[in-house]
Coordinates of C-alpha atoms in Angstrom, one line a residue:
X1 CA -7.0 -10.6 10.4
X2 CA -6.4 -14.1 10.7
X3 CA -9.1 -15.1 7.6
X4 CA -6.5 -12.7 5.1
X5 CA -3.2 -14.0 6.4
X6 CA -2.9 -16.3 3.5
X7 CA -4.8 -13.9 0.7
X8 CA -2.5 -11.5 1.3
X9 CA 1.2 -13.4 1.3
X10 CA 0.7 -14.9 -2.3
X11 CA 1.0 -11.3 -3.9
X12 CA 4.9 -12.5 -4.2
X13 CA 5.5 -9.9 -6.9
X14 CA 8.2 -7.2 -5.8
X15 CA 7.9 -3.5 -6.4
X16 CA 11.5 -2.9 -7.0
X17 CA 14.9 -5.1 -7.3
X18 CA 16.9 -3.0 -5.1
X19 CA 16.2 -4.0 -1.8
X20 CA 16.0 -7.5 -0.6
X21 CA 12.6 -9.4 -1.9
X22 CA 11.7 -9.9 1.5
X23 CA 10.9 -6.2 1.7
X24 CA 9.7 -5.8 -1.4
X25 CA 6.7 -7.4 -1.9
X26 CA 2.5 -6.2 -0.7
X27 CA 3.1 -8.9 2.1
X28 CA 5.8 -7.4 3.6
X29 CA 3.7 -3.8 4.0
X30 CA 0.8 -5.9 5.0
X31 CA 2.4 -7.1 7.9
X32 CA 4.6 -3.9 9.3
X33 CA 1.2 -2.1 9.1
X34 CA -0.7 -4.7 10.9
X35 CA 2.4 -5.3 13.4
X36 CA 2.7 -1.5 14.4
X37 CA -1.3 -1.0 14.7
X38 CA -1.1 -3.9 17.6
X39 CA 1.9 -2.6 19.1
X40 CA 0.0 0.7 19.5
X41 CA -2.8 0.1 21.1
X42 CA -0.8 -2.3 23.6
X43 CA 3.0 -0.7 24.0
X44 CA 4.2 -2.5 26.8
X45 CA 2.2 -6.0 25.9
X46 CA 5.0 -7.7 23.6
X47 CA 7.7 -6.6 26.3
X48 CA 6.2 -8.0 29.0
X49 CA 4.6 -11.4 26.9
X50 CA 7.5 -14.3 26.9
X51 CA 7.2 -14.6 23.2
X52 CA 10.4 -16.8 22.5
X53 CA 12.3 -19.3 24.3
X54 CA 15.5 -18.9 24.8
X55 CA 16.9 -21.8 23.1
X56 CA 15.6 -20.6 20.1
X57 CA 17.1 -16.8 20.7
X58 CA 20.6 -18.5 21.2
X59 CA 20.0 -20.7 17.8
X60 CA 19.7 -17.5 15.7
X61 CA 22.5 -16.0 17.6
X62 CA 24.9 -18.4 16.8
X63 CA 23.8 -19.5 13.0
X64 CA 24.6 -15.1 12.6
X65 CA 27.8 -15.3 14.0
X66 CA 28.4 -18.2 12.1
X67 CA 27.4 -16.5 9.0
X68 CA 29.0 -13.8 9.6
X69 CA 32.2 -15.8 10.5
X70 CA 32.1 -17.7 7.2
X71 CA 31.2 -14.6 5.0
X72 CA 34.9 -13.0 6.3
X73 CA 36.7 -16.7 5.4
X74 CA 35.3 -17.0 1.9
X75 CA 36.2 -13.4 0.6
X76 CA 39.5 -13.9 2.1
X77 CA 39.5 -16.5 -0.4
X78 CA 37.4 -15.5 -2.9
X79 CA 37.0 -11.8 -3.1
X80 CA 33.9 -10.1 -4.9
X81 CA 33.7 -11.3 -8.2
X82 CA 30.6 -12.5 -10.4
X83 CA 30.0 -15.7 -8.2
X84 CA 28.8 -13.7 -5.0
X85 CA 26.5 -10.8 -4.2
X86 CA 29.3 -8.8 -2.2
X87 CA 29.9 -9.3 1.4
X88 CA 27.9 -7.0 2.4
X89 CA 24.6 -8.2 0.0
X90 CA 25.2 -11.6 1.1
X91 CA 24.7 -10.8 4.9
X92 CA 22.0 -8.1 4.2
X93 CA 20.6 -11.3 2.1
X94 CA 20.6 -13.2 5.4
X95 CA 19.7 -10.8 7.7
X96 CA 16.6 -10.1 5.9
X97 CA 15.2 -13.9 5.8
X98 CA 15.9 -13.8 9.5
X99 CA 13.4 -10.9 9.8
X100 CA 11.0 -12.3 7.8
X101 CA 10.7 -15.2 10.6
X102 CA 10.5 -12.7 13.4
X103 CA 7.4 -10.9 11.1
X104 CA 6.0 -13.7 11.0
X105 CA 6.0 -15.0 14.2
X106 CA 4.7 -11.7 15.6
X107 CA 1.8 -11.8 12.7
X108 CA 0.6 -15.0 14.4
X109 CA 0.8 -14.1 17.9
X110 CA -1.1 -11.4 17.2
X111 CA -3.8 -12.7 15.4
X112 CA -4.3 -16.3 16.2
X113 CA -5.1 -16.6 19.8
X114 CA -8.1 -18.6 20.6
X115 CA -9.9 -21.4 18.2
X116 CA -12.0 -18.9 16.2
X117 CA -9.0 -17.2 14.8
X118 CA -7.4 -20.4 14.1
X119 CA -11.3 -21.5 12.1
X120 CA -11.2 -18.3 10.5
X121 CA -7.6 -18.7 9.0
X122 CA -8.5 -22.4 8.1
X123 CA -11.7 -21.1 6.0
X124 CA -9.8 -17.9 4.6
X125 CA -7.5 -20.2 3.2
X126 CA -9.8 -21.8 1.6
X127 CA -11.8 -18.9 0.6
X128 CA -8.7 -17.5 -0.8
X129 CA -8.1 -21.0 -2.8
X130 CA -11.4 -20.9 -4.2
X131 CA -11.2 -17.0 -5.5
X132 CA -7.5 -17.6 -6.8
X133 CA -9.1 -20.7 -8.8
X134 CA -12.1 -18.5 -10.1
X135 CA -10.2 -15.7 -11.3
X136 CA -6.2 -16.5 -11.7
X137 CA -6.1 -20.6 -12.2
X138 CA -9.2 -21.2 -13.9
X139 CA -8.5 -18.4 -17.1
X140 CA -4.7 -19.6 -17.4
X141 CA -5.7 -23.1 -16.9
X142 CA -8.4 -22.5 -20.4
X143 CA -5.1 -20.8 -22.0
X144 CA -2.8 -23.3 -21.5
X145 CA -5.2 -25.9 -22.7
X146 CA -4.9 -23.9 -26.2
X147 CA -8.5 -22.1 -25.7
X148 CA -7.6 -18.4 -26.0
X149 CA -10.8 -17.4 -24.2
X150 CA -9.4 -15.5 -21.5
X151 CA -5.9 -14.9 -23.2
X152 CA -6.6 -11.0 -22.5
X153 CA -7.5 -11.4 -19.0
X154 CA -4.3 -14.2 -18.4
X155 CA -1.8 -11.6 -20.2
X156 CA -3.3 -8.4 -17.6
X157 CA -2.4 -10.7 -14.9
X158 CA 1.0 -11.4 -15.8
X159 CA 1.7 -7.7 -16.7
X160 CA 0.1 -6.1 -13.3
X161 CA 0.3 -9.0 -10.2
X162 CA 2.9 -11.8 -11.5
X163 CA 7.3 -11.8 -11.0
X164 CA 8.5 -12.2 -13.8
X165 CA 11.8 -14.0 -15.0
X166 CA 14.3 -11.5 -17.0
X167 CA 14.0 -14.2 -20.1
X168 CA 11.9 -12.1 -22.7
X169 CA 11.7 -15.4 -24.7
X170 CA 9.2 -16.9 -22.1
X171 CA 6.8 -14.0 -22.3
X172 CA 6.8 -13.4 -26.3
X173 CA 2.6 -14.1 -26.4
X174 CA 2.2 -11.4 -23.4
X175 CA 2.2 -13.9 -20.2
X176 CA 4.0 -17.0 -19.2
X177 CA 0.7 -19.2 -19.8
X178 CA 0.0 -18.0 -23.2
X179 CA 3.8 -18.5 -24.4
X180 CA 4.8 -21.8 -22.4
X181 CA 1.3 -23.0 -22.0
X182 CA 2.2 -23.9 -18.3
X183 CA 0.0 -22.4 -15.4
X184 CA 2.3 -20.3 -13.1
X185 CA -1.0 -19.2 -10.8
X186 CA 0.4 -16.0 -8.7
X187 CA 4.1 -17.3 -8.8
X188 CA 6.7 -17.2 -11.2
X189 CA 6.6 -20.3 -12.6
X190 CA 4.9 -23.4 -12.4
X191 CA 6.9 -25.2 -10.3
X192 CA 6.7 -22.7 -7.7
X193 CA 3.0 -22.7 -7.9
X194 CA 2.9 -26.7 -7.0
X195 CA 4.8 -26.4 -4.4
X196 CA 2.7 -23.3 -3.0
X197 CA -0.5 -25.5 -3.2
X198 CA 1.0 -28.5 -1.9
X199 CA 2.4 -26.3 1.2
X200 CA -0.7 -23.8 2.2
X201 CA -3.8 -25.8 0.9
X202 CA -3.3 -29.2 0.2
X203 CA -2.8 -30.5 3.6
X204 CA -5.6 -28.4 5.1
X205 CA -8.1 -30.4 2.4
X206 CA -6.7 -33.6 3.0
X207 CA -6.6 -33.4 6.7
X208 CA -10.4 -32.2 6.5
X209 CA -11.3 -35.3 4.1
X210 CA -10.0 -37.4 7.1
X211 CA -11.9 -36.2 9.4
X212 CA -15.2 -35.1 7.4
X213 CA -14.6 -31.5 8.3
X214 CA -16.7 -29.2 6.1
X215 CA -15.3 -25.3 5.4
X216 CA -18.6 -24.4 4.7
X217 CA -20.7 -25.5 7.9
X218 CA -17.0 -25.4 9.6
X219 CA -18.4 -28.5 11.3
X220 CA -17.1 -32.0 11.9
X221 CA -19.2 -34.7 11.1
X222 CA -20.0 -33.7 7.7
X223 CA -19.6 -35.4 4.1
X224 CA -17.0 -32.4 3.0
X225 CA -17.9 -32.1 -0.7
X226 CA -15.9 -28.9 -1.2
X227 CA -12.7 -30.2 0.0
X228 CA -13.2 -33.4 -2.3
X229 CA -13.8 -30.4 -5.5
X230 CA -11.0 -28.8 -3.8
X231 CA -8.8 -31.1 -4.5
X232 CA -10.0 -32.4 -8.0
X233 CA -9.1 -29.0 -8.8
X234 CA -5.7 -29.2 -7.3
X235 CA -4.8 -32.2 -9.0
X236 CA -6.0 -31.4 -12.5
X237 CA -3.5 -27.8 -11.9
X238 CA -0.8 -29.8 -10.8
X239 CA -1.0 -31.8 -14.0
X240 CA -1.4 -29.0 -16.5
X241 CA 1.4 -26.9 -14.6
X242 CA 3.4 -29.4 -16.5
X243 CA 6.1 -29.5 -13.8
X244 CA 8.0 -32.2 -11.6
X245 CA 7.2 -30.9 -8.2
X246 CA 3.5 -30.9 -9.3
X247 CA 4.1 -34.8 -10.2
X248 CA 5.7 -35.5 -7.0
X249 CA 3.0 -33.8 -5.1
X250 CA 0.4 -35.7 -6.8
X251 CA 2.1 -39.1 -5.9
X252 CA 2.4 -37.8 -2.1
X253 CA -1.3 -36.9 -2.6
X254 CA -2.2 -40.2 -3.9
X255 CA 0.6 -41.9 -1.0
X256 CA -1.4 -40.4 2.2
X257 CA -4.8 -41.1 0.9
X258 CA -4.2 -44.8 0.8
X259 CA -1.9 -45.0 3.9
X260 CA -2.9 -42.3 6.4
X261 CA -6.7 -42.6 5.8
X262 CA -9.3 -44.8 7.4
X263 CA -12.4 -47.0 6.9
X264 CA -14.4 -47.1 3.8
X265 CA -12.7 -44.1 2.5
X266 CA -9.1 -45.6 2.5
X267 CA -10.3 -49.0 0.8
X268 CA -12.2 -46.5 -1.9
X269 CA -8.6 -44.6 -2.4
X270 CA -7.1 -47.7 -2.9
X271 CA -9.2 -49.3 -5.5
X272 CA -9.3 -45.4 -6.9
X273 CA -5.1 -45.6 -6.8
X274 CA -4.9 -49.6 -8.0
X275 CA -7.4 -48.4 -11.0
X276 CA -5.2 -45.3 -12.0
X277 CA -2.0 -47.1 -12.0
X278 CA -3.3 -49.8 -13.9
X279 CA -4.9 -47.1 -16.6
X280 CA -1.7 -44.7 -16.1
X281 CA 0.5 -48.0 -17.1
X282 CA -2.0 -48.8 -20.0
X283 CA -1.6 -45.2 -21.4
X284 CA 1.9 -44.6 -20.8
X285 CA 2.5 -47.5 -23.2
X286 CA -0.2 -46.9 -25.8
X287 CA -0.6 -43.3 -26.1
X288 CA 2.6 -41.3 -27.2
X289 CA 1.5 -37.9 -25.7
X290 CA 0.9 -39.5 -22.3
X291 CA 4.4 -40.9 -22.9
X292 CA 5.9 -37.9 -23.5
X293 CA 4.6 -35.9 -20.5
X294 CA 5.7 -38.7 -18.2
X295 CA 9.0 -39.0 -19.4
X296 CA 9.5 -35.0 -20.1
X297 CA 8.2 -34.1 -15.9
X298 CA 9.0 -36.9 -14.2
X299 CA 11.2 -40.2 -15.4
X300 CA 13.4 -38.6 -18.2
X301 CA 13.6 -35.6 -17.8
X302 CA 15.8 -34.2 -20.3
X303 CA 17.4 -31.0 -21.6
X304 CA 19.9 -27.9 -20.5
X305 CA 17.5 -26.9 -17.1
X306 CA 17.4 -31.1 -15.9
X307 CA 21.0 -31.3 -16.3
X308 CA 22.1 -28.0 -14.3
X309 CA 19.0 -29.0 -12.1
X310 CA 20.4 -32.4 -11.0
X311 CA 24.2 -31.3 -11.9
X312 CA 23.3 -28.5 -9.3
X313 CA 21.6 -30.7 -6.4
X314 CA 25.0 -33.1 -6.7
X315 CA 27.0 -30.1 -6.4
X316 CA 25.1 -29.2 -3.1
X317 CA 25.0 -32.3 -1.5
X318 CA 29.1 -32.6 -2.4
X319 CA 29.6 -29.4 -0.5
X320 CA 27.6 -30.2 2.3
X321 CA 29.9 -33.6 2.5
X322 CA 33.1 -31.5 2.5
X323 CA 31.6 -28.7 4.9
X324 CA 29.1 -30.9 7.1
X325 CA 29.5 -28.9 10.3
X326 CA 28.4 -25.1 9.6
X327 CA 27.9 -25.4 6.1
X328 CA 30.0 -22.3 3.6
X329 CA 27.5 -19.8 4.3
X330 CA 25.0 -18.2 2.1
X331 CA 26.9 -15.7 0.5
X332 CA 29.6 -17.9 -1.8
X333 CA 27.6 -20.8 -2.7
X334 CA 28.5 -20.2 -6.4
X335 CA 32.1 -21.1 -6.0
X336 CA 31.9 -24.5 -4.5
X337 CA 28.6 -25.3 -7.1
X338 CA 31.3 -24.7 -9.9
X339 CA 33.9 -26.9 -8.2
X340 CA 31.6 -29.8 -7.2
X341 CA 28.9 -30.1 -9.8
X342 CA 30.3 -32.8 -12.4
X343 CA 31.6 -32.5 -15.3
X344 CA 28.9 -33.6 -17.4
X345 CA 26.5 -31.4 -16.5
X346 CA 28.5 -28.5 -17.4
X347 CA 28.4 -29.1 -20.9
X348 CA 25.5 -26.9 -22.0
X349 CA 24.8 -23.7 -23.5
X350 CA 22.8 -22.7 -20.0
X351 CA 25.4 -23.1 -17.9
X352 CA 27.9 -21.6 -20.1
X353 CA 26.0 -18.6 -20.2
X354 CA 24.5 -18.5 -17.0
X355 CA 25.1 -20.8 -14.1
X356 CA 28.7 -20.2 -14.7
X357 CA 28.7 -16.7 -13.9
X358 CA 26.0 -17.2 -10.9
X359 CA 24.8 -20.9 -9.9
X360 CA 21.2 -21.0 -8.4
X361 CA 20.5 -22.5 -5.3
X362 CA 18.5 -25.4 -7.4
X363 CA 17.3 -28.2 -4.5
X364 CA 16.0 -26.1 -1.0
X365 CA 17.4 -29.1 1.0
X366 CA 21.0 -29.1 -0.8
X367 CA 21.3 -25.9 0.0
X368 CA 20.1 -25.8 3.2
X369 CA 22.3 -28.3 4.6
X370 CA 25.5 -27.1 2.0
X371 CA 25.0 -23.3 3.1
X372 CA 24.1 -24.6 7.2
X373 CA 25.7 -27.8 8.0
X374 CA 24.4 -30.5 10.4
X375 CA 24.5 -27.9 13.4
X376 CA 22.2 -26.0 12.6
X377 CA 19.6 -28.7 10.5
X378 CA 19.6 -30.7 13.6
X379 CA 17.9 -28.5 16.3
X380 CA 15.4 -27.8 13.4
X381 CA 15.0 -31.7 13.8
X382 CA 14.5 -31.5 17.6
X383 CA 11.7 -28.6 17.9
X384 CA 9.4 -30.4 15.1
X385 CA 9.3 -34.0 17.4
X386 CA 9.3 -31.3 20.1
X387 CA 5.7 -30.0 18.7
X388 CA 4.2 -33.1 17.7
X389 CA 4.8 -34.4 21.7
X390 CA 2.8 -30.9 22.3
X391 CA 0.3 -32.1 20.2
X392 CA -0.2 -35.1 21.4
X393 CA 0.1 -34.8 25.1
X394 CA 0.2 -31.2 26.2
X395 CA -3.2 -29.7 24.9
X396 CA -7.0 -31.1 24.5
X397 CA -7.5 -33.7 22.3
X398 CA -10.2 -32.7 20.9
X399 CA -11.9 -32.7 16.9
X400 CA -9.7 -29.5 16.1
X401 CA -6.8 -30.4 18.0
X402 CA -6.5 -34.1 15.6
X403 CA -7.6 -32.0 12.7
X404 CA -4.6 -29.6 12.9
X405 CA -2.3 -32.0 13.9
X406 CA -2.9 -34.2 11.0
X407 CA -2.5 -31.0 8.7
X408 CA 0.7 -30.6 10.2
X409 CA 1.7 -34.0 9.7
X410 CA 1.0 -33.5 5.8
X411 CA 2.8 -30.7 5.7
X412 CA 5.9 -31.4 7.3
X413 CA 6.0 -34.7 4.8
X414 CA 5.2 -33.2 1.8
X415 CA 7.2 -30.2 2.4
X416 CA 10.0 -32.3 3.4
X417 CA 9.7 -34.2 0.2
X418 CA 8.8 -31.2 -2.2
X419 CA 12.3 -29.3 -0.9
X420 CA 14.7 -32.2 -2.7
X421 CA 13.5 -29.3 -5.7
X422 CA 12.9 -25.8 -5.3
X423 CA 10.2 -23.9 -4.8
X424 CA 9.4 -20.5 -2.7
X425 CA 10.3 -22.2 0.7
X426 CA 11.3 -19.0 2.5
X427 CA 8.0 -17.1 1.5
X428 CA 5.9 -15.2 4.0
X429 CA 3.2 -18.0 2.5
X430 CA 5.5 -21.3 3.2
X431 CA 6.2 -19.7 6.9
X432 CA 3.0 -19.1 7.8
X433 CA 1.9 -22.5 6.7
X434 CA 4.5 -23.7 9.2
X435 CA 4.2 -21.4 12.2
X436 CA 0.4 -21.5 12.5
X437 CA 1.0 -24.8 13.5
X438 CA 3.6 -23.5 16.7
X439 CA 0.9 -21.1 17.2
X440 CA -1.9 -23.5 17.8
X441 CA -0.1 -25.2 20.2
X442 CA 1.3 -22.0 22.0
X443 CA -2.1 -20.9 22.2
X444 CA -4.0 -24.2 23.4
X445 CA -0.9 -24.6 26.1
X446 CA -1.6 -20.5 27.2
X447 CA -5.4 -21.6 27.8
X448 CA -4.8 -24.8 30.2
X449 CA -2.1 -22.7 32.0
X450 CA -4.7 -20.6 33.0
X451 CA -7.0 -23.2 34.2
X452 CA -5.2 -24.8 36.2
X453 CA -4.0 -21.3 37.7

């Protein structure tokens, strides 16, 4: 199971809209199925295994009282109106991403417990990488380049597999990619797609250039070509998704080549980043379509989305400095977004017709810590320095133990960076990119527990 764990959480697409999208999408299924075929042919195993600590039972105890605390306070003050989802949505809302951590924390305990199920999620995710480029990435990257080869293909995709936004202006040519010219992979839009490859694959690739891991021979020691076409093809989809998080990611790419790498390789990635500045610089002022992409995805960003985007982040980060604590909860976040976002960035037709009525949660970190508070970002804080010190002093060292830990390390910093926007963070495809790294630990810390015993 552990070579489909990532395969099957991209299928983000969900079957109806009234349940909670947690519960709603192929992953979801995926899991309860696999979950209750373990639990039957061991009943009694998961009571009797000492699956969480518990420090981390009495964290998620207290953030839902908290929640449910700070959802009675803001209707007392707020009532039901257009702003909210109802009390009672908003803590359903809650409850569910909860039990979206505890599936998939069981998922890998179940099927990552020894180093050939961690090598066989490591190459499934790649295998899945390289199939999702063949036959999703590959035909909408040819369409939004303006060839229509695969235009009928693109548009099946976005009809049968792909969320869609309720805009019909954004899908007049049949798909996202054929009207926006934009890849949007298995995601509903693009930005959500960078920040999916920057999370699940990216790290894994960059982590194996480091060490001269091949996926094919699963090997160390080896010149890995495929990651190095791996991430050429990352790069050029970040570019053509035509989207700031795909930018950033690139420059967080480019930052951990030339900084985290060693030997010959790093003084190649320098020259390699020296040589693309100085060419970047050259066309940025020579050719006007370069220009315009720079300034349009990345330094001046303009229009009605930028100014709710940053007017939206600002209005976060305000609430979080009046509520630093505990946060408002998740269920009234509207309100204080339409008393703290300035002025200026009001003054549109999309927030008049939108945000006003419902403000989006625009920047995953402003939200965190406007909805949360200090309290609860800070334990958070504690357990990842608590997993590195695992990492480095509690199991093996060994190839695979500096090869995961160094994919770790990449993604912890570039999902860090990546949540200043937003992107699917709370997908069953972000937390599994996460927890598989608990797991490895967990697991290697099992095995020298039983060798000393």
């Amino acid at each position: 199971m552990s070579a489909w764990l990532i395969f099957f959480s991209l299928f983000v697409k969900p079957f109806t809209q009234s349940i909670p999208q947690p519960f709603a999408v192929l992953p979801f299924f995926v899991i309860v199925l696999y979950l209750a075929f373990q639990v039957s042919l061991d009943p009694q195993g998961i009571l009797k295994a000492k699956v969480f600590q518990g420090k981390v039972i009495l964290y998620f105890a207290l953030l839902t009282l908290s929640e449910i605390v700070l959802l009675i306070w803001n209707y007392s003050k707020f009532g039901s109106d257009s702003q909210d989802f109802n009390i009672l949505g908003s803590f359903v809302g809650f409850i569910s991403t909860i039990i979206s951590f505890l599936l998939v924390y069981f998922l890998l305990y179940f099927s990552i417990k020894s180093d050939f199920d961690m090598q066989r999620f490591i190459r499934g995710s790649m295998l899945t990488l390289f199939l999702m480029g063949v036959f999703i990435l590959l035909p909408q990257l040819t369409v939004a380049a303006g060839k229509n080869i695969f235009l009928g293909w693109a548009n099946l995709l976005d009809r049968s597999i792909l969320p869609r936004w309720e805009i019909p202006s954004e899908y007049l040519r049949g798909s996202y990619v054929a009207t926006l010219h934009r890849a949007n992979g298995l995601e509903i839009e693009p930005a959500f797609l960078a920040g999916q490859l920057s999370v699940v694959f990216l790290p894994w690739i960059l982590s194996a250039i480091k060490h001269n891991f091949s996926f094919l021979k699963n090997k160390f020691g080896n010149f890995p070509y495929e990651a190095y076409l791996l991430l050429a093809f990352i790069v050029i989809t970040l570019v053509l998704a035509k989207t700031t998080t795909g930018l950033v990611a690139i420059i967080l790419t480019a930052l951990i080549m030339v900084s985290d790498l060693r030997g010959p390789i790093q003084k190649f990635f320098i020259g390699a980043a020296v040589l693309a500045l100085f060419l970047l610089g050259i066309a940025y002022f020579t050719l006007p379509r370069i220009n315009g992409f720079l300034n349009n995805y990345l330094f001046a960003k303009g229009g009605f989305s930028a100014s709710d985007r940053i007017g939206g982040t600002i209005g976060l980060f305000l609430t979080f400095l009046h509520y630093p604590l505990i946060g408002v909860g998740n269920g009234y976040i509207g309100h204080y977004l339409v008393e703290y976002v300035p002025r200026n960035t009001k003054l549109n037709i999309e927030y008049l017709w939108g945000f006003s009525h419902r403000y989006s949660v625009l920047s995953d970190w402003g939200g965190f810590f406007a909805q949360y508070g200090l309290l609860f970002f800070l334990p958070i804080v504690k357990k990842v320095r608590e997993l590195f010190y695992n990492f480095r002093t509690q199991i093996v060292q060994d190839d695979l133990t500096f090869f995961v830990k160094d994919a770790a390390k990449y993604t912890m910093i570039i999902y860090s960076f990546l949540a200043l926007f937003d992107f699917n963070w709370l997908s069953y495809y972000s937390l599994i990119s996460i927890f598989v790294f608990v797991r490895f630990v967990q697991y290697r810390m099992d095995e020298k527990l039983v060798v000393k015993s």
